[in-house]
Every structure is written in structure tokens, then in C-alpha cells.
mmCIF file of C-alpha atoms in Angstrom:
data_model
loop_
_atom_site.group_PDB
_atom_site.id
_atom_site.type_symbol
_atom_site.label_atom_id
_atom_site.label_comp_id
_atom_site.label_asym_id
_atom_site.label_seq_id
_atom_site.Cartn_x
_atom_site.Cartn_y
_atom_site.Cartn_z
ATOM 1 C CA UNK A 1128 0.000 0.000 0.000
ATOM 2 C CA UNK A 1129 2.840 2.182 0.785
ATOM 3 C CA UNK A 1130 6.727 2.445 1.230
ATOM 4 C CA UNK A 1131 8.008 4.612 3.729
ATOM 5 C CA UNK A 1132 11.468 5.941 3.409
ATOM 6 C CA UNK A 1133 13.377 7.426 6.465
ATOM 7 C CA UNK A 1134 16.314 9.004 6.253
ATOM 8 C CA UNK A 1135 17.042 10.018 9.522
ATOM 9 C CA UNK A 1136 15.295 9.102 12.857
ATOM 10 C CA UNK A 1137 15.656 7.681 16.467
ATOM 11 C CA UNK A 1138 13.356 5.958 18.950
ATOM 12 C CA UNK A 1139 13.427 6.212 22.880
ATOM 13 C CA UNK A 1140 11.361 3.521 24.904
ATOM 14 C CA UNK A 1141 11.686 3.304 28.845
ATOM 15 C CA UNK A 1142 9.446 0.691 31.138
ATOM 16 C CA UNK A 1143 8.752 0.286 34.725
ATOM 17 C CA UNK A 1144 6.730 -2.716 35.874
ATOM 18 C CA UNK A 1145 3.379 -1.342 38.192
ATOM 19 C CA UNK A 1146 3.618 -4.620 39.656
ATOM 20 C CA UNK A 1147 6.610 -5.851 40.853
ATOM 21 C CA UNK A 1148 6.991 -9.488 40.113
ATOM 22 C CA UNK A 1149 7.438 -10.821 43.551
ATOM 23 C CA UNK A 1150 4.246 -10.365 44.375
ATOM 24 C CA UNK A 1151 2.221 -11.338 41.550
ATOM 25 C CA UNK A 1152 2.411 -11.360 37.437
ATOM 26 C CA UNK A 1153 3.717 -8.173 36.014
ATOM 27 C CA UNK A 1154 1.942 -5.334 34.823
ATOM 28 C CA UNK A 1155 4.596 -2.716 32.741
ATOM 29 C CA UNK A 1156 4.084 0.301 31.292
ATOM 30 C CA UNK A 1157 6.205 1.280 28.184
ATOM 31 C CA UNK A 1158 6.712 4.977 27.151
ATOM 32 C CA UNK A 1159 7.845 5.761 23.529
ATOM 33 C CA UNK A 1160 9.349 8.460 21.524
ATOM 34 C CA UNK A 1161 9.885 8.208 17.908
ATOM 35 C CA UNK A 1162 10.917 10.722 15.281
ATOM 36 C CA UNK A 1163 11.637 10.528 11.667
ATOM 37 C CA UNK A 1164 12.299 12.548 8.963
ATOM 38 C CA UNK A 1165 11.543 10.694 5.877
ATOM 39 C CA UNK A 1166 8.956 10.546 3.252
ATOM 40 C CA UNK A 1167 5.634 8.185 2.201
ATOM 41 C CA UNK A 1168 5.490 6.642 -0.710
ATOM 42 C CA UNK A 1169 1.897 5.752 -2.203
ATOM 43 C CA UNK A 1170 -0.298 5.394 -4.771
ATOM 44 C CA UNK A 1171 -1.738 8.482 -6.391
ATOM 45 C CA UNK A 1172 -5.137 7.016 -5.778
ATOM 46 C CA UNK A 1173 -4.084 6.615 -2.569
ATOM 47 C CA UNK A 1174 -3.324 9.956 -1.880
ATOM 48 C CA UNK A 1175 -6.300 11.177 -3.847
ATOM 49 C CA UNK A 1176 -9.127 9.062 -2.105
ATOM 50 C CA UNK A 1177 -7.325 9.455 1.484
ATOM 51 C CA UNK A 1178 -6.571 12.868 1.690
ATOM 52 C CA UNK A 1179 -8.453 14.670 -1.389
ATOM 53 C CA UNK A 1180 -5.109 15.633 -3.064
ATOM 54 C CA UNK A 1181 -5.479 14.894 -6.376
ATOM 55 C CA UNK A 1182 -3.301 17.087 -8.361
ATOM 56 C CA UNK A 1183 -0.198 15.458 -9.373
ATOM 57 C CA UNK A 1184 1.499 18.761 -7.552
ATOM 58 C CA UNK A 1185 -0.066 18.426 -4.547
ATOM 59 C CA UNK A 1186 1.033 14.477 -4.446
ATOM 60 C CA UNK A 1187 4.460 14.962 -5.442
ATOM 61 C CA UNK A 1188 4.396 17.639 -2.223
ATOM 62 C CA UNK A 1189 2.821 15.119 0.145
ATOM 63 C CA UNK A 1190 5.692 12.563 -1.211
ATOM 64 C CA UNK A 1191 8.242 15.164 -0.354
ATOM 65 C CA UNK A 1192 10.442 14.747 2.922
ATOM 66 C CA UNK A 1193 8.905 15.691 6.118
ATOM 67 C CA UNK A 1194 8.826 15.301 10.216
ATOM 68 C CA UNK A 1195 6.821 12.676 12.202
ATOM 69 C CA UNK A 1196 6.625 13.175 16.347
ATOM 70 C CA UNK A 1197 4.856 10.554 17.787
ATOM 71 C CA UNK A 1198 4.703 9.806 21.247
ATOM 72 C CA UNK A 1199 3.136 6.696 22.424
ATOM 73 C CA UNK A 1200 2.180 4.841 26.159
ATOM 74 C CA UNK A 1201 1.376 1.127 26.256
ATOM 75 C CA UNK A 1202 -0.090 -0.918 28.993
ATOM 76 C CA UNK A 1203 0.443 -4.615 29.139
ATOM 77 C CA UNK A 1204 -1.914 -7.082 31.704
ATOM 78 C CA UNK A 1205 -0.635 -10.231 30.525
ATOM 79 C CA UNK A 1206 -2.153 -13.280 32.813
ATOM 80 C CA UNK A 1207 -1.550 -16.308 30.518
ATOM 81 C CA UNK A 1208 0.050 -19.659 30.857
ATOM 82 C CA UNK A 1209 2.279 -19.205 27.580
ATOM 83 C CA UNK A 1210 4.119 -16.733 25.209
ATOM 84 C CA UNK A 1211 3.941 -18.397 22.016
ATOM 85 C CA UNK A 1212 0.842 -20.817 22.478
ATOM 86 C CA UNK A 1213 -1.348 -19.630 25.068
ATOM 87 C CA UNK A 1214 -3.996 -22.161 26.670
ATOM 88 C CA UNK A 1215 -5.116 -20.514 29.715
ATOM 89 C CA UNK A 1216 -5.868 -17.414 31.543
ATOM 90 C CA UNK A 1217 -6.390 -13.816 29.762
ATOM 91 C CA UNK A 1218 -4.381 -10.997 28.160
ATOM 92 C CA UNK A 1219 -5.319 -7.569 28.168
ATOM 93 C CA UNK A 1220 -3.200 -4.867 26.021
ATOM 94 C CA UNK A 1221 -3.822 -0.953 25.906
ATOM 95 C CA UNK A 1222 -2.230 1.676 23.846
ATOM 96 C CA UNK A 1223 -2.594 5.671 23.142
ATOM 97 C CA UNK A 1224 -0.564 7.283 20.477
ATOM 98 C CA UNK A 1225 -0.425 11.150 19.466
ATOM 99 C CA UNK A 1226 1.617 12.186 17.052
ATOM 100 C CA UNK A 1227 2.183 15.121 14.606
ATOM 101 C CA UNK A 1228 3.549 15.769 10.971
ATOM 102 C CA UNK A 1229 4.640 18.487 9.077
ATOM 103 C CA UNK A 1230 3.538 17.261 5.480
ATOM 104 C CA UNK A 1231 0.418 18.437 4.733
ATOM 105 C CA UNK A 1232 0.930 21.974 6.136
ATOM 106 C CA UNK A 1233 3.360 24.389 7.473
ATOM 107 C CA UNK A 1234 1.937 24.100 10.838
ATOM 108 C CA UNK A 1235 1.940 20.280 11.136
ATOM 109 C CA UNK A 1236 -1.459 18.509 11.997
ATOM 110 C CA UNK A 1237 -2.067 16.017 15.362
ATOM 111 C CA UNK A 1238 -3.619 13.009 15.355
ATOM 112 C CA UNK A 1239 -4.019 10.775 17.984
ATOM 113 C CA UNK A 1240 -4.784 6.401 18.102
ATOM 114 C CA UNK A 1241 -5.952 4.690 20.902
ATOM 115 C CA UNK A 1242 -6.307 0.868 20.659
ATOM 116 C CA UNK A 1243 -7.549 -1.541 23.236
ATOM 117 C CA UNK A 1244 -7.288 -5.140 22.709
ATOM 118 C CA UNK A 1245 -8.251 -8.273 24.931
ATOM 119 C CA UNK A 1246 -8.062 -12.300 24.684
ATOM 120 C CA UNK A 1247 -8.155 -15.010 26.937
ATOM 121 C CA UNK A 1248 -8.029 -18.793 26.995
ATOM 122 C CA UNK A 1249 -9.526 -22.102 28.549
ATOM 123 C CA UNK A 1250 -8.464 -25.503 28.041
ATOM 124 C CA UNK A 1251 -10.717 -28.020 29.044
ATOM 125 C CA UNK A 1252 -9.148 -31.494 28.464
ATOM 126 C CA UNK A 1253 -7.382 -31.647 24.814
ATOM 127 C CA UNK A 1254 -9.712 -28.488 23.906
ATOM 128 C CA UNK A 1255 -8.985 -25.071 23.711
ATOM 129 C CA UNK A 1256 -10.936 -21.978 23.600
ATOM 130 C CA UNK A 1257 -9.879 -18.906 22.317
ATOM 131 C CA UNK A 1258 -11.625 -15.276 22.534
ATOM 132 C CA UNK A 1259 -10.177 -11.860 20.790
ATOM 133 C CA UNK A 1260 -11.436 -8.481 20.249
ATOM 134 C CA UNK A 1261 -10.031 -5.417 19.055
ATOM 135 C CA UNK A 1262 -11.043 -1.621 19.078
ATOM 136 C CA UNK A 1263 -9.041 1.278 18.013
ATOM 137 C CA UNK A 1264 -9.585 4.779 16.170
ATOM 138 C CA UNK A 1265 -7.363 7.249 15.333
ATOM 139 C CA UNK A 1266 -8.531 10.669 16.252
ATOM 140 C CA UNK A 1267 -8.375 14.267 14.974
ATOM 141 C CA UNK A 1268 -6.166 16.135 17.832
ATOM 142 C CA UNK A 1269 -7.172 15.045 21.433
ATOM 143 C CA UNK A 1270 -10.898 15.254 20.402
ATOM 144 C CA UNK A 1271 -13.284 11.932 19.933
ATOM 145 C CA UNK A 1272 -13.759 12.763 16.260
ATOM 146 C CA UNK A 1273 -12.224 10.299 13.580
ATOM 147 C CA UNK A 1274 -9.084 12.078 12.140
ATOM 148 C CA UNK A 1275 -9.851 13.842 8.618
ATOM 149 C CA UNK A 1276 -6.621 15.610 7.941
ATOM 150 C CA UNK A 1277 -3.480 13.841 6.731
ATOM 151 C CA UNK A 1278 -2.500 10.596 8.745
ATOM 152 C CA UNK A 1279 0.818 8.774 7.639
ATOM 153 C CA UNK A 1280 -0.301 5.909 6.116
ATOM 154 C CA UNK A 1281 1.557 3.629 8.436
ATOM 155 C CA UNK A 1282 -0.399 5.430 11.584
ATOM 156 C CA UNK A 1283 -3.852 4.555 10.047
ATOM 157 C CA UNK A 1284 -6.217 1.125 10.862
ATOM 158 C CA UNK A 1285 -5.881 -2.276 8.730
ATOM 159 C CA UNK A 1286 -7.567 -5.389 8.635
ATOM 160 C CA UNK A 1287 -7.354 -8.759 7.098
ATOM 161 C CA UNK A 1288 -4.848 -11.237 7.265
ATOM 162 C CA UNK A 1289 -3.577 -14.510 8.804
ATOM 163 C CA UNK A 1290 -3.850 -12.208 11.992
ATOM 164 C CA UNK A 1291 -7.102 -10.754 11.886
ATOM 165 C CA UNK A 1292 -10.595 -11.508 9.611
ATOM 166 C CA UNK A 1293 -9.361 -14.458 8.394
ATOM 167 C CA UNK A 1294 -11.643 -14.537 4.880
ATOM 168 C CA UNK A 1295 -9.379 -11.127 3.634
ATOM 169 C CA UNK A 1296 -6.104 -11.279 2.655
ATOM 170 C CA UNK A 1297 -4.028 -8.552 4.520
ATOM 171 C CA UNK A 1298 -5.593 -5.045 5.276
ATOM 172 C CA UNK A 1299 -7.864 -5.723 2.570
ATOM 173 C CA UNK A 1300 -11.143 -5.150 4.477
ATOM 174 C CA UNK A 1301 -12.437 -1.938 4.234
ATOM 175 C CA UNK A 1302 -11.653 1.043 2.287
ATOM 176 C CA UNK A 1303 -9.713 0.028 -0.945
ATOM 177 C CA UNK A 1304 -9.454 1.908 -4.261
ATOM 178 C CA UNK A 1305 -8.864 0.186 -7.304
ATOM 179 C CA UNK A 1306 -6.698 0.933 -11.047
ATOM 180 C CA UNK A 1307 -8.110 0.032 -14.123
ATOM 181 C CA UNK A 1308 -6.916 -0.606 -17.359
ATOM 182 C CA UNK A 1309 -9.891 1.082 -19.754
ATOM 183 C CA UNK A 1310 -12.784 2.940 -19.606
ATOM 184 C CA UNK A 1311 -16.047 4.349 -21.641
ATOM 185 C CA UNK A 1312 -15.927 7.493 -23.211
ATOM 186 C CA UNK A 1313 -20.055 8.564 -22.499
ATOM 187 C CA UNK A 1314 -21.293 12.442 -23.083
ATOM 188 C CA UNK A 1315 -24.031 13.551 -20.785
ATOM 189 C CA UNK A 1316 -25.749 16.695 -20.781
ATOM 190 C CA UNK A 1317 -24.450 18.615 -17.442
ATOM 191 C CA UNK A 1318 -25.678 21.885 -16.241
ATOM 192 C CA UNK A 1319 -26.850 22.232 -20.085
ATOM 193 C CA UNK A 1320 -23.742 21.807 -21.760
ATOM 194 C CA UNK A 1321 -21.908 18.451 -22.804
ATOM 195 C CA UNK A 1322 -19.674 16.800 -21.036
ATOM 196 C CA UNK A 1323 -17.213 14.120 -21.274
ATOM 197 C CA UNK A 1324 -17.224 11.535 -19.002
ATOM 198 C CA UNK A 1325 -15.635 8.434 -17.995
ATOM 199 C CA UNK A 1326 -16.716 5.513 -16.583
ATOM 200 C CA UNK A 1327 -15.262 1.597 -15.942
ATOM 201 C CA UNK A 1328 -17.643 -1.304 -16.306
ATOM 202 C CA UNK A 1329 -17.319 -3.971 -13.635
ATOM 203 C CA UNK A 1330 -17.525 -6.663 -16.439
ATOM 204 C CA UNK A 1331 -14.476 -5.987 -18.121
ATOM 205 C CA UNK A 1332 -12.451 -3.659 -16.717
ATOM 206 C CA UNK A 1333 -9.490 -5.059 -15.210
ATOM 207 C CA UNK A 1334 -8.157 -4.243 -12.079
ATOM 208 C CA UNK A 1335 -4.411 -3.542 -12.771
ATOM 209 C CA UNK A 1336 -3.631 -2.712 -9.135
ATOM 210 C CA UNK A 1337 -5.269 -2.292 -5.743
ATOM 211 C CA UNK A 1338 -4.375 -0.508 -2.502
ATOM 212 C CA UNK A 1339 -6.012 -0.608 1.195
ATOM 213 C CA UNK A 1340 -6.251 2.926 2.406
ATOM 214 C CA UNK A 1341 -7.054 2.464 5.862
ATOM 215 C CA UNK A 1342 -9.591 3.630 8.114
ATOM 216 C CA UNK A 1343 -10.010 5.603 11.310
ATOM 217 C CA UNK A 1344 -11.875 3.004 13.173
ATOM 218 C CA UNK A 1345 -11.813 -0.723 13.114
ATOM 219 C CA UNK A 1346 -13.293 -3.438 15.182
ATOM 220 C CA UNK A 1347 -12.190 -7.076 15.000
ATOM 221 C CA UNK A 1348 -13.606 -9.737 16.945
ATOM 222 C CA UNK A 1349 -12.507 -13.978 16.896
ATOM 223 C CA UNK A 1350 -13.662 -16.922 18.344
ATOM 224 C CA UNK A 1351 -11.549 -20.296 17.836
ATOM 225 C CA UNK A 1352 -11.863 -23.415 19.238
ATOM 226 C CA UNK A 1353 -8.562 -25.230 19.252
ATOM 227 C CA UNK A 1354 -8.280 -29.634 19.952
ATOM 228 C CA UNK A 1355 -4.828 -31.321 19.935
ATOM 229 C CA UNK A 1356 -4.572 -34.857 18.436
ATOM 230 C CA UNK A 1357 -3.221 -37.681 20.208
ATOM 231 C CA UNK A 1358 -1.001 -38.663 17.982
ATOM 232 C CA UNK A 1359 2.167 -37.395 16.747
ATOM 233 C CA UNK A 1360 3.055 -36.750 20.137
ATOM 234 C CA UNK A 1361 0.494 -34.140 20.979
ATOM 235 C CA UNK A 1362 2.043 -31.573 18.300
ATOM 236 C CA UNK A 1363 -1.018 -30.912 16.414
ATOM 237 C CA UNK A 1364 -3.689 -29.112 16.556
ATOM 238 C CA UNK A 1365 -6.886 -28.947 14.548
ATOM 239 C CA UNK A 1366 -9.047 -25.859 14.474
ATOM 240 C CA UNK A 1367 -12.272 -23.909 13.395
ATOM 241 C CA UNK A 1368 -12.696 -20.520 13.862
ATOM 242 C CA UNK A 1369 -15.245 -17.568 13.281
ATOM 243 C CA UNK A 1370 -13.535 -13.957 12.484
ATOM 244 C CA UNK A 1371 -15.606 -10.549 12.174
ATOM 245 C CA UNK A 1372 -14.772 -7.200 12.021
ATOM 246 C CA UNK A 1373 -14.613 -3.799 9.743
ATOM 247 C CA UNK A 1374 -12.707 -1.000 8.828
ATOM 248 C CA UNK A 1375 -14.368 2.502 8.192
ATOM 249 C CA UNK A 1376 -13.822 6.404 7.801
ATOM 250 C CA UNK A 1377 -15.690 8.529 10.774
ATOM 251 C CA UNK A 1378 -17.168 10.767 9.770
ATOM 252 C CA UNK A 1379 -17.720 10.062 6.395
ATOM 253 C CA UNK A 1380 -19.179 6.711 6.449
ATOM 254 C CA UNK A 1381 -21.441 5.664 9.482
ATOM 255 C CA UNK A 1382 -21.571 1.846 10.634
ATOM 256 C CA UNK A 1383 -24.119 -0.253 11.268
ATOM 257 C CA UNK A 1384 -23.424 -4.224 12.813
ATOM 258 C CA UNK A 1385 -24.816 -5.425 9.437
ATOM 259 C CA UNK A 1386 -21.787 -3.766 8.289
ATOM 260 C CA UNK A 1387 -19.367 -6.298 9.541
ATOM 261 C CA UNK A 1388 -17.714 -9.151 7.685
ATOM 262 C CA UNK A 1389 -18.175 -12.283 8.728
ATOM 263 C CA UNK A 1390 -15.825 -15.362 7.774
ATOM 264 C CA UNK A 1391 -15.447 -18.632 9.295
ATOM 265 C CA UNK A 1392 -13.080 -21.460 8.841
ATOM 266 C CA UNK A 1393 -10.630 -24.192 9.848
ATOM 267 C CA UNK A 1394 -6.854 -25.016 10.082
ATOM 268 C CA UNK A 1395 -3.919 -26.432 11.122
ATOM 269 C CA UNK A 1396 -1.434 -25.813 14.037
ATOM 270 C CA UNK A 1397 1.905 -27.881 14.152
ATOM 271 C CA UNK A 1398 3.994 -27.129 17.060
ATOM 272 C CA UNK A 1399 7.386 -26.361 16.503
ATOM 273 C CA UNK A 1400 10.553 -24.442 19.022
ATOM 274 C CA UNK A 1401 9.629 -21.038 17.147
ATOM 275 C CA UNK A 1402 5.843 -21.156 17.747
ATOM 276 C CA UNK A 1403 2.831 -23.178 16.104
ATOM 277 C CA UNK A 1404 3.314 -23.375 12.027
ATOM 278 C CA UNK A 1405 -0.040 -22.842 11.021
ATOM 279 C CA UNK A 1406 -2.267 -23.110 7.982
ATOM 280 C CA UNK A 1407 -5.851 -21.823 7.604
ATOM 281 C CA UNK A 1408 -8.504 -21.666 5.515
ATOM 282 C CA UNK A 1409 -11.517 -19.339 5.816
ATOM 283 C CA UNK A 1410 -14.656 -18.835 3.696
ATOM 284 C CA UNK A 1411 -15.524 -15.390 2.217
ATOM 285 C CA UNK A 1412 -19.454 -15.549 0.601
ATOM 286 C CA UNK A 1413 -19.688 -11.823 0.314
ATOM 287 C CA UNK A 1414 -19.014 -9.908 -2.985
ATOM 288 C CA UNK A 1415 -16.017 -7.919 -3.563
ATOM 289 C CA UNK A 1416 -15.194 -4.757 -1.575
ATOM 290 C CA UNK A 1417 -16.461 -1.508 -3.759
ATOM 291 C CA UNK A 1418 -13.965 1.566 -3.374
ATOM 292 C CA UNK A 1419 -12.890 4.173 -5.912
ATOM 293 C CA UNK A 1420 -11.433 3.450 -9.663
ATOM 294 C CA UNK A 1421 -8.897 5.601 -11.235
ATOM 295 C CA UNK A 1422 -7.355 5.225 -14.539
ATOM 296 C CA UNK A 1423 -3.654 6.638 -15.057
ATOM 297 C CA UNK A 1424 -2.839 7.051 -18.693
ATOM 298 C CA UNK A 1425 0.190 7.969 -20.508
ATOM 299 C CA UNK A 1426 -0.044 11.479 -19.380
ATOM 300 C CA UNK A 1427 -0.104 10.489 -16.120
ATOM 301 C CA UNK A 1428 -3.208 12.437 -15.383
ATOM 302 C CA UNK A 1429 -5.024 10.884 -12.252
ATOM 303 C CA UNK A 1430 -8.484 10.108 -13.944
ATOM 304 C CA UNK A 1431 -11.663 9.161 -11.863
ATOM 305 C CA UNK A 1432 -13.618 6.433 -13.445
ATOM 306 C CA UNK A 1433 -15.654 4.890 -10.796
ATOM 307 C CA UNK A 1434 -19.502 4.259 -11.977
ATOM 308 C CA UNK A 1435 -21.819 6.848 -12.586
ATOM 309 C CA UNK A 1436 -19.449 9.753 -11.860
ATOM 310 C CA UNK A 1437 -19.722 13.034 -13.680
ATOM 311 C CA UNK A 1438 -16.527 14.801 -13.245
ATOM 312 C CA UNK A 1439 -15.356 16.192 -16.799
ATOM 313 C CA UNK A 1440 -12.795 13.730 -18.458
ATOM 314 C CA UNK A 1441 -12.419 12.233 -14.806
ATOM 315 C CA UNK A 1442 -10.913 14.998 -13.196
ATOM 316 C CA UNK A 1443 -11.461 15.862 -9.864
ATOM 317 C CA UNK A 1444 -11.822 18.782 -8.620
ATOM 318 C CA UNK A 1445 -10.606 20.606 -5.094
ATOM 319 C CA UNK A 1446 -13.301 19.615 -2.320
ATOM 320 C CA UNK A 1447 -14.543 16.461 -4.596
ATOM 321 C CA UNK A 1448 -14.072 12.975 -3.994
ATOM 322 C CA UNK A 1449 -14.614 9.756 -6.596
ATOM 323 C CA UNK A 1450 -17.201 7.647 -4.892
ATOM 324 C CA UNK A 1451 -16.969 4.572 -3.965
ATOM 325 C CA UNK A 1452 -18.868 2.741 -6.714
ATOM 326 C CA UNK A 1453 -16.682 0.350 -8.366
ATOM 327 C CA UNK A 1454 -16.871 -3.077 -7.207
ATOM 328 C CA UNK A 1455 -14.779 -5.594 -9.377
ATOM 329 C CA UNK A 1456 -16.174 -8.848 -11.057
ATOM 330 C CA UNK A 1457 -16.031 -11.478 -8.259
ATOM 331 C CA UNK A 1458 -15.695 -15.731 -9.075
ATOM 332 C CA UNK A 1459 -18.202 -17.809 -8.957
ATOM 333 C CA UNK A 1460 -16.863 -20.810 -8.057
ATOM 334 C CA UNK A 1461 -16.393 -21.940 -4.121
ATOM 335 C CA UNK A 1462 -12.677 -22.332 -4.322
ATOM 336 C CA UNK A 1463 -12.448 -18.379 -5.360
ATOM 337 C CA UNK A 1464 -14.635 -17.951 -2.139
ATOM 338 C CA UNK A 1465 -11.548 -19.245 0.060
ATOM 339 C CA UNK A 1466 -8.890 -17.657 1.390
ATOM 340 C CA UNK A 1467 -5.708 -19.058 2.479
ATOM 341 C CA UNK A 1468 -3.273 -18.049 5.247
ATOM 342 C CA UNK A 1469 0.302 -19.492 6.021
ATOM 343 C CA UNK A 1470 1.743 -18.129 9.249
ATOM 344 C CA UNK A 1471 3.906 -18.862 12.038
ATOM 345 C CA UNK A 1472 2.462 -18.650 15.370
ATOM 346 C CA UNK A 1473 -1.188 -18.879 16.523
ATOM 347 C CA UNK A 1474 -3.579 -16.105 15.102
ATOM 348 C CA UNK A 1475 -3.797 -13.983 18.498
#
């Protein structure tokens, strides 16, 4: 989705334990300080769909080098049996992050992201139960309001993946824009004069390339229920699982629970001395995600194409935004409808 490129930077982390050891499980507190001065490189669709910059100049300037502050506080409550396999007791991890950059404008603009994030674990005989959820936003300033100025890339919310919703590959649920590779040239009668405008069909438009932008709220929530076979020595594991979440823009788009995606499945879990190697397979029924389409041609003019736009030869202009209305040809066939994930370790 992005690369980011940092030429110079340093980090500063100190911890202190709330709850000294000797007298029951720990309970630290880290304090971070990281600065950078570096640049992000993305996707002009990116750019354009995140922060409404859609000028080639005003993307090469967000491109161009630039500070990052952030200063972060985590809290760790860890009360389980194991690092790397957990089978018992309950985790509970908080973080708050607020940080500042200088790329968008002279005077810099804050954001903050707070994330809170709990499990916990029951074995009863060769079964294991397993429980996760996840909340987090990222913030405009120190207010509750989801952060509409520009947020690094790398500071916004993802999800998908072999550690997350299961059914998506990684960060691909939620926003996503797309690049095609044609488009129809239609004329429609605007404001009484004609107009050019350009539009990709679904049916055979290809999607050339495809980029998560990130939201500024998420929720992920997973259920798994974990046996170990009796043979080969106790070192497998079989499992099924159930994964939900969603990843959306306050206050753009509003969310309702029929909003979240839903994908269960099953897998495999082989222990090994660096953690479980695992292997799962989850089942995603619902159609593909439906974001923005641009079309970059040879004049590398960033073009919106999306469905039933009516900007002028695609262009978009300052305070506009290409909807969300292209949603690429899905397969048909239950084997497209799966989604496989090879990791090490178990899921959470």
C-alpha cells in the first residue's frame, strides 16, 4: 500500500513494571518516543481518495520529505500460561498514540490512536478456547472525532490477514481503491452543456492494481476453538474458527453491525521451538469490496472512473471525492470464495 522511506530518525522507549513481580504477574508500562524525517510513498489514488489531493502537484508535495513526532504509552496485563501458544488465563493490552507531521501543512497537523485489545483462553481437556477483540480509532487532535486531515499511512487502521478476519487477505477489508486498465468514453448533458465523461464497467475492466487505504476506526472480533490430536506426540492441533470485524472512515461513512464481515473457517497448528506453524482456511461468501477506480494514462493524469461519476474527463476537482462505486467482477466458483493463510504462530 505504501513504502516509507526514512532518512534520519531515532526511537526512545523506557518501562517500569506497576507490579513488581514478587508479588504477583507483572503489569509494565512502556513509554515511547519516535521521530523521523523521511517521506511516504503511495499510490496516487491513494493519496487522492485518502486525503483529497489529487493534483499530481499536490502528491508529489505530500511525497516530499517531512517530520513525524509521535509519542506513544502502552499498557500490558498479561495473565496467561504461555508466550507463544497460550492455553489458559487472559491478556489484556492498551495503547494511546499522538503524534504530529509536518507534510500536509506548514503548521503540522495532530492526530491521535488509541487501541484496546483483549483475549483469553480455557483448556478443558485436549480443547482449547480462544476469545479476541479489538477496538481502536485514530482521532483528529485530542478530540473523539475520527481524524480527517493527513494521517501517515503507516499510523492509520488495517484489517485482514492470517492475523485478523481471516476470509481477507491482509488489510484488505475496508476502504480500498482500485486501477483500471480502460474505460467508456459517455457524453451527458451537465448543467446544459456536454460533457465528457468516464466511466469503468465492472464486467471488463481489469483491475491492474489495488491498494487498502485504511480507516479511522476498526473493530475485529474472533472466536476459535482449538483440539490437539493424540497422535504425533500431541504436536497438532486442529481448528475452526469464526472472524468478524470492519474498517471505516468517521465521519464520512457511518456503521451499522450489518456492516461487519463475517468469515469462518478451519486449520492447522503444528507445534514447533519457534511457535505453532499454522495453515488456515476461511470462507468469504460476500461480494467484492467496492472503493474508488482511477485510470492513469500515458499522461499520467489521475483520472476518476468509478460508476456513474460526472466529473469532466475524470478529473477531480478541489473539495470532490470519486465515490466509492466500483466493485470488481467477483468468481463464482467456491474455491475463489476461500482464502488461504500461512503463518507462524497462533492467530492472536
Amino acid at each position: 500500500a505504501y513504502v516509507r522511506e526514512t532518512i534520519i530518525g531515532g526511537a526512545a522507549e523506557v518501562s517500569r513494571d506497576l507490579q513488581p513481580r514478587d508479588l504477583r504477574p507483572g503489569l509494565p508500562l512502556t513509554l515511547s518516543y519516535r521521530v523521523e524525517y523521511g517521506r511516504t510513498t503511495a499510490s496516487p489514488a491513494v493519496f487522492c481518495q485518502l486525503f483529497n489531493r489529487c493534483a499530481i502537484a499536490d502528491i508529489q508535495r505530500l511525497q516530499q520529505n517531512g517530520s513525524l513526532h509521535v509519542f506513544g504509552a502502552s499498557l500490558l496485563r498479561d495473565r496467561t500460561d504461555q508466550l507463544l501458544d497460550p492455553s489458559n488465563g487472559n491478556e489484556l493490552h492498551i495503547e494511546l498514540r499522538s503524534g504530529t507531521t509536518s507534510l500536509d501543512t506548514a503548521n503540522g497537523t495532530r492526530f491521535s490512536r488509541v487501541l484496546v485489545e483483549g483475549s483469553a483462553y480455557k483448556t478443558i481437556g485436549a480443547s482449547t478456547f480462544a476469545a479476541r477483540i479489538q477496538l481502536a480509532a485514530v482521532l483528529d487532535g485530542f478530540t473523539t472525532r475520527g481524524a480527517a486531515a493527513y494521517v501517515p499511512p503507516e499510523e492509520r487502521l488495517y484489517a485482514g490477514g492470517p492475523n485478523s478476519v481471516r476470509g481477507y487477505n491482509q488489510n484488505l477489508l475496508g476502504p480500498v481503491v482500485y486501477i483500471v486498465d480502460k474505460f467508456t468514453d459517455s457524453t451527458l448533458v451537465i448543467g446544459g452543456n456536454p460533457t465528457h465523461v468516464y466511466q469503468a464497467d465492472p464486467d471488463s475492466a481489469r483491475v491492474l492494481q489495488y491498494s487498502p487505504t485504511g480507516g479511522n476506526t476498526l473493530i475485529v472480533a474472533s472466536a476459535e476453538w482449538r483440539i490437539r490430536l493424540p497422535s504425533f506426540g500431541g504436536r497438532v492441533q486442529l481448528a475452526s474458527f469464526v472472524d468478524a470485524g470492519q474498517v471505516w472512515n468517521r465521519p464520512q461513512q457511518s456503521f451499522t453491525f450489518s456492516d461487519l464481515r463475517v468469515t469462518p473457517g478451519v486449520g492447522v497448528r503444528v507445534r514447533s521451538p519457534i511457535g505453532p506453524l499454522r495453515v488456515d482456511v476461511a470462507y468469504n461468501g460476500y461480494a467484492s469490496t467496492a472503493g474508488s477506480a482511477y485510470f492513469v494514462g500515458s499522461d499520467n493524469v489521475l483520472r476518476c472512473v468509478s460508476p456513474h461519476n460526472t466529473f469532466s474527463t475524470g478529473i477531480v476537482g478541489s473539495g470532490e471525492t470519486c465515490d466509492p462505486t466500483f466493485t470488481p467482477k467477483a468468481g463464482d466458483s467456491v474455491l475463489s470464495k476461500l482464502t488461504f493463510n500461512f503463518s507462524i504462530g497462533q492467530a492472536f
